Amino acid sequence: MNFFAKPGRFIMNRLPYYYKFLLIGIVLLIPAGVTLYQFLNSTHVTRTKLERELQGLDYFQPLGVLIRDIRVHRDLSTAALVGYTGFTDAYEQVEQDIEANLRVIDDLNAKYEQDFGLTEAWAHVKEEWEKLENPVAKQTTLEHFLANTTMVDAVYDFRIKVANNSGLILDSEVDTYYMMDLITNDLVELTETVARARGLGTLLIASKSLGDDVLGQLRELNALVDIRMDSVTEFIDYVSPNNPAFKQLADSEFTATIDSVPTYFQNIEATFVENPTSVRLLYVNRTDPKAFFDEASQTVNKLYNIEAESIPILGQALQTRIDTLTAERTEVLVVTILALLIAIYLLDAFYRTVVATIKRLEEAAKRLASGEPAPAVVLETQDELGQVAVSFNTVGGALVKSNQELVKRARELEVANALAREASRVKSHFLSTMSHELRTPMNAIVGFTDLLLTEKPGPLTTIQRTFLERTSGNNRRLLTLINDVLDLSRIEAGRMEIVPKPYTVRDMIERITAQTSSLFSQKGIQFETQVDANLPETVIGDSGRVEQVIVNLLSNAAKFTSAGYVQLKVAMGDQDRWSIAVTDTGKGISPHMQEIIFEPFRQVEGGTTREMGGSGLGLAISRELVQMMDGTLTVRSEIGKGSTFTVNLPLTSAHPAAQAELAANIA
Amino acid sequence: MPNLAEHRILAVDDEPDNLVLFKATLEMLYEAQVEIAPDAETALSLLDTYRPTYIVTDLSMPKTDGYALLRKLRARSDTQELPIVALTAHAMQGDKERVLEAGFDGYISKPFNVATLGDELLNCLGEYEHRRISAAK
């Protein structure tokens, strides 16, 4: 299923909506167009065929009249040949009628020459007529009669040719096919049979002699007529159920007319009484050929009328089919175009709603993205896209709410930050002022005391010197305390800065040694330094702060060690770190105290400070400083054996704490 | 080897006690010649008569502070090149850098050490001479 669906999805995923709709539209339109084209084409072909048939049918009326007139011509001229003069006027009239009819057909031929190509066939008919009017040799009456019959046959043949060329004979509809057959074949043959009987009868009466040859012809006709009647009746039965107009005529006239044919022949038989023992007729019991002709003509004309009346019915049937086709074509065209228009209208509406929906969602998304409070997307569509809008609104609402929350938080943070900055500034200013204000009087106190102790202002008594020395010692203690308190305050206020710079470790160790060696020599303690050869010569960090920490550790070690040694050991550590360890052989620190010593002022509680001097803030400050440098300050100690304080620092100080603080300040 | 006794030192400070201590220390321990001024205005008015060769000034003073005094001294042709050192109780982180950046030739924090004050002043002087020689080259 997935394999089958993939190509379609691949295409649809890559087309914008406009092309999606265009593609589907084209795919649907092509077969619809082809089908419509084929339908219209076949309709057109059928219609053209039917119109051609109708054109062919134009010939039928004049040809029918022509045949009727030639039959009359045949009877009248044959009667005239045997000396009967009763038909002279009628004969001239019928000759004129025939000539007029030939011209009518000439015109039709001229009109349809292109379509049917009948010129040659028509020329043959006219040739026959010429022959009839100007016979080349002397003819017997029967020969003359038969020559006329040949002319009738020529017109029949021509009419069949018309029917052929115009497609009338090929028509496959039941009613038109049998009607065509009636007109061109069976009915005509029946009529001809009856008409010949009329002609031969008239001739016999006019000649008052009974020639075997003529009588034989009559007998032949009598024998033929039943078969012809049967086939005509049969064909009428075929047509009637399929064509109401024809059925009406058949019911009212045709059947009665055809039924009268046997009576007609019985009458003729009665006219020519036959000797039962001989083939020769005994006598003719009639003397007026015109009366016989007129009487017989009634039946002939009735039969002819069937033919004549069938022609418009056939035409009407064809026309009805043309009209039906036209109606069908119109219907299909209207339905198709209407459906197409509705489809285009709906596709257009679909496309527009989809595009409008997407556009509105997009706009809303943009507004949302730009931080504007986006109004809810309202869509008329209640389909799946409508569901998307509902989801979008939910998300949008949540976003707007959370955004408002964020903005509110950001404002609160800003305010808090500003307050913090202001507080920090005030603290910093206070510290700086405090520092200055404390140092200023300390300068005079420390300075005058020390100046007196130099005895330059004057000699001191022993007791004076002792007191002044005590003053000086407390001055130093007070100064240390002030410095430590200020340092700690600065650390806590976040104003202590770590400034990383490359520095040489050995130089720093030398400075520290120079600064502290007197502390040990005074107490008679050994002091040794060890520097790991693997340590890089230069590290990056705040050398001043590192120095401050180590000096503090060394002075503590000096303070708490009364015998033995103090060792400063600098070593390379793991993962780009190094360590500075200060080991003493002092009295050691209990596990409980190992925690407390790093807390500010706790040593004061323990009384150590009073005993040993110092502010008691040194280790607290040191640990804070080391932590600010991304380092650690730890202690290992055993009572009675000594302690080791170890500072562990990165070789390249990144100062995350300082940076975080900086970042906080910027924010 | 520079010697403080060769210099006429002018000390400026709004704290009379500190002025007295400074003068007494330098005169008693280093036999230096020291004139004192309680404010920048007095100091400036003393220039013509006293003609100091070394000026040491406090920073925090009312009216004209040490920085302003430095600017005024640097603006005068007779004191433009003099060694001028700040002696201040501003001993917080960054104070020394700020002072040197402002154009002082040295920085000494209070409380100063009586025993080493002279050496510190001489150090400043040494660095000042060193800078002058470098600049001249």
Coordinates of N, CA, C and O in Angstrom, one line a residue, chain A residues 253-405:
Chain A
E253 N -56.0 2.7 -44.3 CA -56.1 2.6 -45.7 C -55.4 1.4 -46.4 O -56.0 0.7 -47.1
F254 N -54.1 1.2 -45.9 CA -53.3 0.2 -46.6 C -53.9 -1.2 -46.7 O -54.0 -1.8 -47.8
T255 N -54.3 -1.7 -45.5 CA -54.8 -3.0 -45.5 C -56.0 -3.2 -46.4 O -56.1 -4.2 -47.2
A256 N -56.9 -2.2 -46.3 CA -58.1 -2.3 -47.1 C -57.8 -2.3 -48.6 O -58.3 -3.1 -49.4
T257 N -56.8 -1.5 -48.9 CA -56.4 -1.4 -50.3 C -55.8 -2.7 -50.8 O -56.2 -3.2 -51.9
I258 N -54.9 -3.2 -50.0 CA -54.3 -4.5 -50.4 C -55.3 -5.6 -50.5 O -55.2 -6.4 -51.3
D259 N -56.2 -5.6 -49.5 CA -57.2 -6.6 -49.5 C -58.1 -6.6 -50.7 O -58.7 -7.6 -51.1
S260 N -58.1 -5.3 -51.3 CA -59.0 -5.2 -52.5 C -58.3 -5.8 -53.8 O -59.0 -5.9 -54.8
V261 N -57.0 -6.1 -53.7 CA -56.3 -6.5 -54.9 C -56.9 -7.9 -55.4 O -57.1 -8.0 -56.7
P262 N -57.1 -8.9 -54.6 CA -57.7 -10.1 -55.2 C -59.0 -9.9 -55.9 O -59.2 -10.5 -56.9
T263 N -59.8 -9.0 -55.3 CA -61.1 -8.7 -56.0 C -60.9 -8.1 -57.3 O -61.6 -8.5 -58.3
Y264 N -59.8 -7.2 -57.4 CA -59.5 -6.6 -58.6 C -59.1 -7.6 -59.7 O -59.6 -7.6 -60.8
F265 N -58.3 -8.6 -59.3 CA -58.0 -9.7 -60.3 C -59.1 -10.6 -60.6 O -59.3 -11.0 -61.7
Q266 N -60.0 -10.8 -59.7 CA -61.3 -11.6 -59.9 C -62.1 -10.9 -61.0 O -62.6 -11.5 -61.9
N267 N -62.1 -9.5 -60.8 CA -62.9 -8.8 -61.8 C -62.3 -8.9 -63.2 O -63.0 -9.0 -64.2
I268 N -60.9 -8.8 -63.3 CA -60.3 -9.0 -64.6 C -60.6 -10.4 -65.1 O -60.9 -10.5 -66.3
E269 N -60.5 -11.4 -64.3 CA -60.8 -12.7 -64.7 C -62.2 -12.8 -65.3 O -62.4 -13.4 -66.3
A270 N -63.1 -12.1 -64.6 CA -64.5 -12.2 -65.0 C -64.6 -11.5 -66.4 O -65.5 -11.8 -67.2
T271 N -63.7 -10.5 -66.7 CA -63.8 -9.8 -67.9 C -63.3 -10.7 -69.1 O -63.9 -10.7 -70.2
F272 N -62.3 -11.5 -68.8 CA -61.8 -12.4 -69.8 C -62.2 -13.9 -69.5 O -61.4 -14.5 -68.7
V273 N -63.3 -14.3 -70.1 CA -63.8 -15.6 -69.7 C -63.0 -16.7 -70.6 O -62.9 -16.6 -71.8
E274 N -62.5 -17.6 -69.9 CA -61.6 -18.6 -70.6 C -62.4 -19.8 -70.9 O -63.3 -20.2 -70.2
N275 N -62.1 -20.4 -72.0 CA -62.6 -21.7 -72.3 C -61.9 -22.7 -71.5 O -60.7 -22.9 -71.6
P276 N -62.7 -23.5 -70.8 CA -62.0 -24.4 -69.9 C -61.2 -25.5 -70.7 O -60.2 -25.9 -70.1
T277 N -61.6 -25.7 -71.9 CA -60.9 -26.8 -72.6 C -59.8 -26.3 -73.5 O -59.0 -27.0 -74.0
S278 N -59.7 -25.0 -73.6 CA -58.7 -24.4 -74.5 C -58.0 -23.3 -73.7 O -58.5 -22.7 -72.8
V279 N -56.8 -23.0 -74.2 CA -56.1 -21.9 -73.6 C -56.6 -20.6 -74.1 O -56.4 -19.5 -73.6
R280 N -57.3 -20.6 -75.1 CA -57.8 -19.3 -75.7 C -59.0 -18.8 -75.0 O -59.8 -19.6 -74.5
L281 N -59.2 -17.5 -74.9 CA -60.3 -16.9 -74.2 C -61.5 -17.1 -75.1 O -61.5 -16.9 -76.3
L282 N -62.6 -17.3 -74.5 CA -63.9 -17.5 -75.3 C -64.3 -16.1 -75.8 O -64.6 -15.9 -76.9
Y283 N -64.3 -15.2 -74.8 CA -64.8 -13.8 -75.3 C -64.4 -12.8 -74.3 O -64.0 -13.1 -73.2
V284 N -64.5 -11.6 -74.7 CA -64.3 -10.4 -73.8 C -65.6 -9.8 -73.6 O -66.3 -9.4 -74.6
N285 N -66.0 -9.8 -72.4 CA -67.4 -9.3 -72.1 C -67.4 -7.8 -71.8 O -68.3 -7.3 -71.2
R286 N -66.4 -7.1 -72.3 CA -66.4 -5.6 -72.1 C -66.0 -5.0 -73.4 O -65.2 -5.5 -74.1
T287 N -66.4 -3.7 -73.6 CA -66.1 -3.1 -74.9 C -65.5 -1.7 -74.7 O -64.8 -1.2 -75.7
D288 N -65.6 -1.2 -73.6 CA -65.0 0.2 -73.4 C -63.7 0.2 -72.6 O -63.6 -0.1 -71.4
P289 N -62.6 0.3 -73.4 CA -61.2 0.3 -72.7 C -61.1 1.4 -71.7 O -60.5 1.2 -70.6
K290 N -61.6 2.6 -71.9 CA -61.4 3.7 -71.0 C -62.1 3.4 -69.7 O -61.5 3.7 -68.6
A291 N -63.3 2.8 -69.8 CA -64.0 2.5 -68.5 C -63.2 1.5 -67.7 O -63.1 1.6 -66.5
F292 N -62.7 0.5 -68.4 CA -61.9 -0.5 -67.7 C -60.6 0.1 -67.1 O -60.2 -0.1 -65.9
F293 N -60.0 1.0 -67.9 CA -58.7 1.6 -67.4 C -59.0 2.5 -66.2 O -58.3 2.4 -65.2
D294 N -60.1 3.3 -66.3 CA -60.4 4.1 -65.1 C -60.7 3.3 -63.9 O -60.3 3.6 -62.7
E295 N -61.5 2.3 -64.1 CA -61.9 1.4 -63.0 C -60.6 0.8 -62.4 O -60.4 0.8 -61.1
A296 N -59.8 0.2 -63.2 CA -58.5 -0.4 -62.7 C -57.6 0.6 -62.0 O -56.9 0.3 -61.1
S297 N -57.6 1.8 -62.6 CA -56.7 2.8 -62.1 C -57.0 3.1 -60.6 O -56.1 3.5 -59.8
Q298 N -58.3 3.0 -60.2 CA -58.6 3.2 -58.8 C -57.8 2.4 -57.9 O -57.2 2.9 -56.9
T299 N -57.7 1.1 -58.2 CA -56.8 0.2 -57.4 C -55.4 0.5 -57.5 O -54.6 0.6 -56.5
V300 N -54.9 0.8 -58.7 CA -53.5 1.1 -59.0 C -53.1 2.4 -58.2 O -52.1 2.4 -57.5
N301 N -54.0 3.4 -58.3 CA -53.7 4.7 -57.6 C -53.7 4.5 -56.1 O -52.9 5.1 -55.4
K302 N -54.7 3.7 -55.6 CA -54.7 3.4 -54.2 C -53.3 2.9 -53.7 O -52.8 3.3 -52.7
L303 N -52.9 1.9 -54.5 CA -51.6 1.3 -54.1 C -50.4 2.3 -54.2 O -49.5 2.4 -53.4
Y304 N -50.5 3.1 -55.3 CA -49.5 4.1 -55.4 C -49.6 5.1 -54.2 O -48.5 5.6 -53.7
N305 N -50.8 5.4 -53.8 CA -50.9 6.3 -52.6 C -50.2 5.8 -51.4 O -49.7 6.5 -50.6
I306 N -50.3 4.4 -51.2 CA -49.6 3.9 -50.1 C -48.1 4.3 -50.1 O -47.5 4.8 -49.2
E307 N -47.6 4.1 -51.3 CA -46.1 4.4 -51.5 C -45.9 5.9 -51.3 O -45.0 6.3 -50.6
A308 N -46.8 6.7 -51.9 CA -46.6 8.2 -51.8 C -46.8 8.7 -50.4 O -46.0 9.6 -49.9
E309 N -47.7 8.0 -49.7 CA -47.9 8.5 -48.3 C -46.8 8.0 -47.3 O -46.6 8.5 -46.3
S310 N -46.2 6.8 -47.7 CA -45.1 6.3 -46.9 C -43.9 7.2 -46.9 O -43.1 7.2 -45.9
I311 N -43.7 7.9 -48.1 CA -42.5 8.7 -48.2 C -42.3 9.7 -47.1 O -41.3 9.8 -46.4
P312 N -43.4 10.6 -46.9 CA -43.2 11.6 -45.8 C -43.1 11.0 -44.4 O -42.4 11.5 -43.6
I313 N -43.8 9.8 -44.3 CA -43.7 9.1 -43.0 C -42.2 8.7 -42.7 O -41.6 8.9 -41.6
L314 N -41.6 8.1 -43.8 CA -40.2 7.7 -43.7 C -39.3 9.0 -43.4 O -38.5 9.0 -42.5
G315 N -39.6 10.1 -44.1 CA -38.9 11.3 -43.9 C -39.1 11.8 -42.5 O -38.1 12.2 -41.8
Q316 N -40.3 11.7 -42.0 CA -40.6 12.1 -40.6 C -39.8 11.3 -39.6 O -39.2 11.8 -38.7
A317 N -39.8 9.9 -39.9 CA -39.0 9.0 -39.0 C -37.5 9.4 -38.9 O -36.9 9.5 -37.9
L318 N -37.0 9.7 -40.1 CA -35.6 10.1 -40.2 C -35.4 11.4 -39.4 O -34.4 11.6 -38.6
Q319 N -36.3 12.4 -39.7 CA -36.2 13.7 -39.1 C -36.3 13.6 -37.5 O -35.6 14.2 -36.8
T320 N -37.2 12.7 -37.1 CA -37.4 12.4 -35.6 C -36.0 12.0 -35.1 O -35.6 12.4 -34.0
R321 N -35.4 11.0 -35.8 CA -34.1 10.6 -35.3 C -33.1 11.7 -35.2 O -32.3 11.7 -34.3
I322 N -33.1 12.5 -36.3 CA -32.1 13.7 -36.3 C -32.4 14.6 -35.0 O -31.5 15.0 -34.3
D323 N -33.7 14.8 -34.8 CA -34.1 15.7 -33.7 C -33.7 15.1 -32.4 O -33.2 15.7 -31.5
T324 N -33.9 13.7 -32.3 CA -33.5 13.0 -31.0 C -32.0 13.2 -30.8 O -31.6 13.5 -29.7
L325 N -31.3 13.0 -31.9 CA -29.8 13.1 -31.8 C -29.4 14.5 -31.3 O -28.6 14.6 -30.4
T326 N -30.1 15.5 -32.0 CA -29.8 16.9 -31.6 C -30.1 17.1 -30.1 O -29.3 17.7 -29.4
A327 N -31.3 16.6 -29.7 CA -31.7 16.8 -28.3 C -30.7 16.1 -27.4 O -30.3 16.7 -26.4
E328 N -30.3 14.9 -27.8 CA -29.3 14.1 -27.0 C -28.0 14.9 -26.8 O -27.4 15.0 -25.8
R329 N -27.6 15.4 -28.0 CA -26.3 16.1 -28.0 C -26.4 17.3 -27.1 O -25.5 17.6 -26.3
T330 N -27.5 18.1 -27.3 CA -27.7 19.3 -26.5 C -27.7 18.9 -25.0 O -27.0 19.6 -24.2
E331 N -28.4 17.8 -24.7 CA -28.5 17.4 -23.3 C -27.1 17.1 -22.7 O -26.8 17.5 -21.7
V332 N -26.4 16.2 -23.5 CA -25.0 15.8 -23.0 C -24.1 17.1 -22.8 O -23.4 17.2 -21.8
L333 N -24.2 17.9 -23.9 CA -23.4 19.1 -23.8 C -23.7 20.0 -22.6 O -22.8 20.5 -21.8
V334 N -25.0 20.2 -22.4 CA -25.5 21.0 -21.3 C -25.0 20.4 -19.9 O -24.4 21.1 -19.1
V335 N -25.3 19.1 -19.8 CA -25.0 18.4 -18.6 C -23.4 18.5 -18.3 O -23.0 18.8 -17.2
T336 N -22.7 18.2 -19.4 CA -21.2 18.1 -19.3 C -20.7 19.5 -18.9 O -19.9 19.7 -18.0
I337 N -21.1 20.5 -19.6 CA -20.6 21.9 -19.4 C -21.0 22.4 -18.0 O -20.2 22.9 -17.3
L338 N -22.3 22.0 -17.7 CA -22.8 22.4 -16.3 C -21.9 21.7 -15.2 O -21.5 22.4 -14.3
A339 N -21.7 20.4 -15.4 CA -20.9 19.7 -14.4 C -19.5 20.2 -14.4 O -19.0 20.4 -13.3
L340 N -19.0 20.6 -15.5 CA -17.6 21.1 -15.6 C -17.6 22.4 -14.9 O -16.7 22.7 -14.1
L341 N -18.6 23.3 -15.2 CA -18.6 24.6 -14.5 C -18.7 24.4 -13.0 O -18.0 25.1 -12.2
I342 N -19.6 23.5 -12.6 CA -19.8 23.3 -11.1 C -18.5 22.8 -10.5 O -18.0 23.2 -9.5
A343 N -17.8 21.8 -11.3 CA -16.6 21.3 -10.8 C -15.5 22.4 -10.6 O -14.8 22.5 -9.6
I344 N -15.4 23.2 -11.7 CA -14.4 24.3 -11.7 C -14.8 25.3 -10.5 O -13.9 25.7 -9.8
Y345 N -16.1 25.5 -10.4 CA -16.5 26.5 -9.3 C -16.1 25.9 -8.0 O -15.6 26.6 -7.1
L346 N -16.4 24.6 -7.8 CA -16.1 24.0 -6.5 C -14.6 23.9 -6.2 O -14.1 24.1 -5.1
L347 N -13.9 23.5 -7.3 CA -12.4 23.4 -7.2 C -11.8 24.8 -6.8 O -11.0 24.9 -6.0
D348 N -12.4 25.8 -7.5 CA -11.9 27.1 -7.3 C -12.2 27.5 -5.8 O -11.3 28.1 -5.1
A349 N -13.4 27.2 -5.4 CA -13.8 27.6 -4.0 C -12.9 26.8 -3.0 O -12.4 27.4 -2.1
F350 N -12.7 25.5 -3.4 CA -11.8 24.7 -2.5 C -10.4 25.3 -2.4 O -9.9 25.5 -1.3
Y351 N -9.9 25.6 -3.6 CA -8.5 26.1 -3.7 C -8.4 27.4 -2.9 O -7.5 27.6 -2.1
R352 N -9.5 28.3 -3.1 CA -9.4 29.6 -2.4 C -9.5 29.4 -0.9 O -8.9 30.1 -0.1
T353 N -10.4 28.5 -0.4 CA -10.6 28.3 1.0 C -9.3 27.8 1.6 O -8.8 28.2 2.6
V354 N -8.7 26.8 0.9 CA -7.4 26.2 1.4 C -6.3 27.3 1.5 O -5.7 27.5 2.5
V355 N -6.2 28.1 0.3 CA -5.2 29.1 0.3 C -5.5 30.2 1.4 O -4.6 30.6 2.1
A356 N -6.8 30.6 1.5 CA -7.1 31.6 2.5 C -6.8 31.1 3.9 O -6.2 31.8 4.7
T357 N -7.1 29.8 4.1 CA -6.9 29.2 5.5 C -5.4 29.2 5.8 O -5.0 29.7 6.8
I358 N -4.6 28.8 4.8 CA -3.2 28.7 5.0 C -2.6 30.1 5.2 O -1.8 30.3 6.1
K359 N -3.1 31.1 4.4 CA -2.7 32.4 4.6 C -3.0 33.0 5.9 O -2.1 33.6 6.6
R360 N -4.2 32.7 6.4 CA -4.5 33.2 7.7 C -3.7 32.6 8.8 O -3.3 33.3 9.8
L361 N -3.5 31.3 8.7 CA -2.7 30.6 9.7 C -1.2 31.2 9.7 O -0.6 31.4 10.7
E362 N -0.8 31.4 8.4 CA 0.6 31.9 8.2 C 0.7 33.3 8.9 O 1.7 33.6 9.6
E363 N -0.3 34.2 8.6 CA -0.3 35.5 9.1 C -0.3 35.5 10.7 O 0.5 36.2 11.3
A364 N -1.2 34.6 11.1 CA -1.3 34.5 12.6 C 0.0 34.0 13.2 O 0.5 34.5 14.2
A365 N 0.6 33.0 12.5 CA 1.9 32.5 13.0 C 3.0 33.6 13.0 O 3.8 33.7 13.9
K366 N 2.9 34.4 11.9 CA 3.9 35.5 11.9 C 3.7 36.5 13.0 O 4.7 36.9 13.6
R367 N 2.4 36.9 13.2 CA 2.1 37.8 14.3 C 2.6 37.2 15.6 O 3.2 37.9 16.4
L368 N 2.3 35.9 15.7 CA 2.7 35.2 17.0 C 4.2 35.2 17.1 O 4.7 35.5 18.2
A369 N 4.9 35.0 16.0 CA 6.4 34.9 16.1 C 7.0 36.3 16.4 O 8.0 36.4 17.1
S370 N 6.3 37.3 15.9 CA 6.8 38.7 16.1 C 6.5 39.2 17.5 O 6.8 40.3 17.9
G371 N 5.8 38.3 18.3 CA 5.5 38.6 19.7 C 4.2 39.4 19.9 O 3.9 39.8 21.0
E372 N 3.5 39.7 18.7 CA 2.2 40.4 18.9 C 1.2 39.5 19.6 O 1.3 38.3 19.3
P373 N 0.3 40.0 20.3 CA -0.8 39.2 20.8 C -1.7 38.8 19.7 O -2.5 39.7 19.2
A374 N -1.5 37.6 19.1 CA -2.3 37.2 18.0 C -3.7 36.9 18.3 O -4.0 36.2 19.2
P375 N -4.7 37.5 17.6 CA -6.1 37.1 17.8 C -6.3 35.7 17.3 O -5.6 35.3 16.4
A376 N -7.3 35.1 17.8 CA -7.6 33.7 17.4 C -7.9 33.6 15.9 O -8.5 34.6 15.4
V377 N -7.5 32.6 15.3 CA -7.8 32.4 13.8 C -9.2 31.9 13.7 O -9.6 30.9 14.3
V378 N -10.1 32.7 13.0 CA -11.5 32.3 12.9 C -11.6 31.8 11.4 O -11.3 32.6 10.5
L379 N -12.0 30.6 11.2 CA -12.2 30.0 9.9 C -13.6 29.6 9.7 O -14.3 29.1 10.6
E380 N -14.1 29.8 8.4 CA -15.4 29.4 8.1 C -15.4 27.9 7.9 O -16.4 27.2 8.0
T381 N -14.3 27.3 7.4 CA -14.2 25.9 7.1 C -14.3 25.1 8.3 O -13.8 25.4 9.4
Q382 N -15.1 24.0 8.1 CA -15.3 23.1 9.3 C -14.6 21.7 9.0 O -14.9 20.7 9.7
D383 N -13.8 21.7 8.0 CA -13.1 20.4 7.6 C -11.8 20.3 8.5 O -11.7 20.9 9.5
E384 N -10.9 19.4 8.0 CA -9.7 19.1 8.7 C -8.8 20.3 9.0 O -8.2 20.4 10.0
L385 N -8.8 21.2 8.0 CA -8.0 22.4 8.2 C -8.6 23.3 9.3 O -7.9 24.0 10.0
G386 N -9.9 23.2 9.4 CA -10.6 23.9 10.5 C -10.1 23.4 11.9 O -9.8 24.1 12.8
Q387 N -9.9 22.0 11.9 CA -9.3 21.4 13.1 C -7.9 21.9 13.4 O -7.5 22.2 14.5
V388 N -7.2 22.1 12.2 CA -5.8 22.7 12.4 C -5.9 24.0 13.0 O -5.1 24.4 13.9
A389 N -6.8 24.9 12.6 CA -7.0 26.2 13.1 C -7.3 26.1 14.6 O -6.8 26.9 15.4
V390 N -8.2 25.2 15.0 CA -8.5 25.0 16.4 C -7.3 24.7 17.2 O -7.0 25.3 18.2
S391 N -6.4 23.7 16.7 CA -5.2 23.4 17.3 C -4.3 24.6 17.4 O -3.6 24.8 18.4
F392 N -4.2 25.3 16.2 CA -3.3 26.4 16.2 C -3.7 27.5 17.3 O -2.8 28.0 17.9
N393 N -5.0 27.7 17.4 CA -5.5 28.6 18.4 C -5.1 28.2 19.8 O -4.7 29.0 20.6
T394 N -5.2 26.9 20.0 CA -4.8 26.4 21.3 C -3.4 26.6 21.6 O -3.0 27.2 22.6
V395 N -2.5 26.3 20.6 CA -1.1 26.5 20.7 C -0.8 28.0 20.8 O 0.0 28.4 21.7
G396 N -1.4 28.8 20.0 CA -1.2 30.2 20.0 C -1.6 30.8 21.3 O -0.8 31.6 21.9
G397 N -2.7 30.4 21.8 CA -3.2 30.9 23.1 C -2.1 30.6 24.2 O -1.7 31.5 25.0
A398 N -1.7 29.3 24.2 CA -0.7 28.9 25.2 C 0.6 29.7 25.0 O 1.2 30.1 26.0
L399 N 1.0 29.9 23.7 CA 2.2 30.6 23.5 C 2.1 32.1 24.0 O 3.0 32.6 24.7
V400 N 1.0 32.7 23.6 CA 0.7 34.1 24.1 C 0.8 34.1 25.6 O 1.4 35.0 26.2
K401 N 0.1 33.2 26.2 CA 0.1 33.2 27.7 C 1.5 33.0 28.3 O 1.9 33.8 29.1
S402 N 2.2 32.0 27.7 CA 3.5 31.8 28.2 C 4.5 32.9 27.9 O 5.3 33.3 28.7
N403 N 4.2 33.6 26.7 CA 5.0 34.7 26.4 C 4.8 35.9 27.3 O 5.7 36.5 27.8
Q404 N 3.5 36.1 27.6 CA 3.1 37.1 28.6 C 3.8 36.9 29.9 O 4.4 37.8 30.6
E405 N 3.8 35.6 30.3 CA 4.4 35.2 31.5 C 5.9 35.5 31.5 O 6.4 36.0 32.5

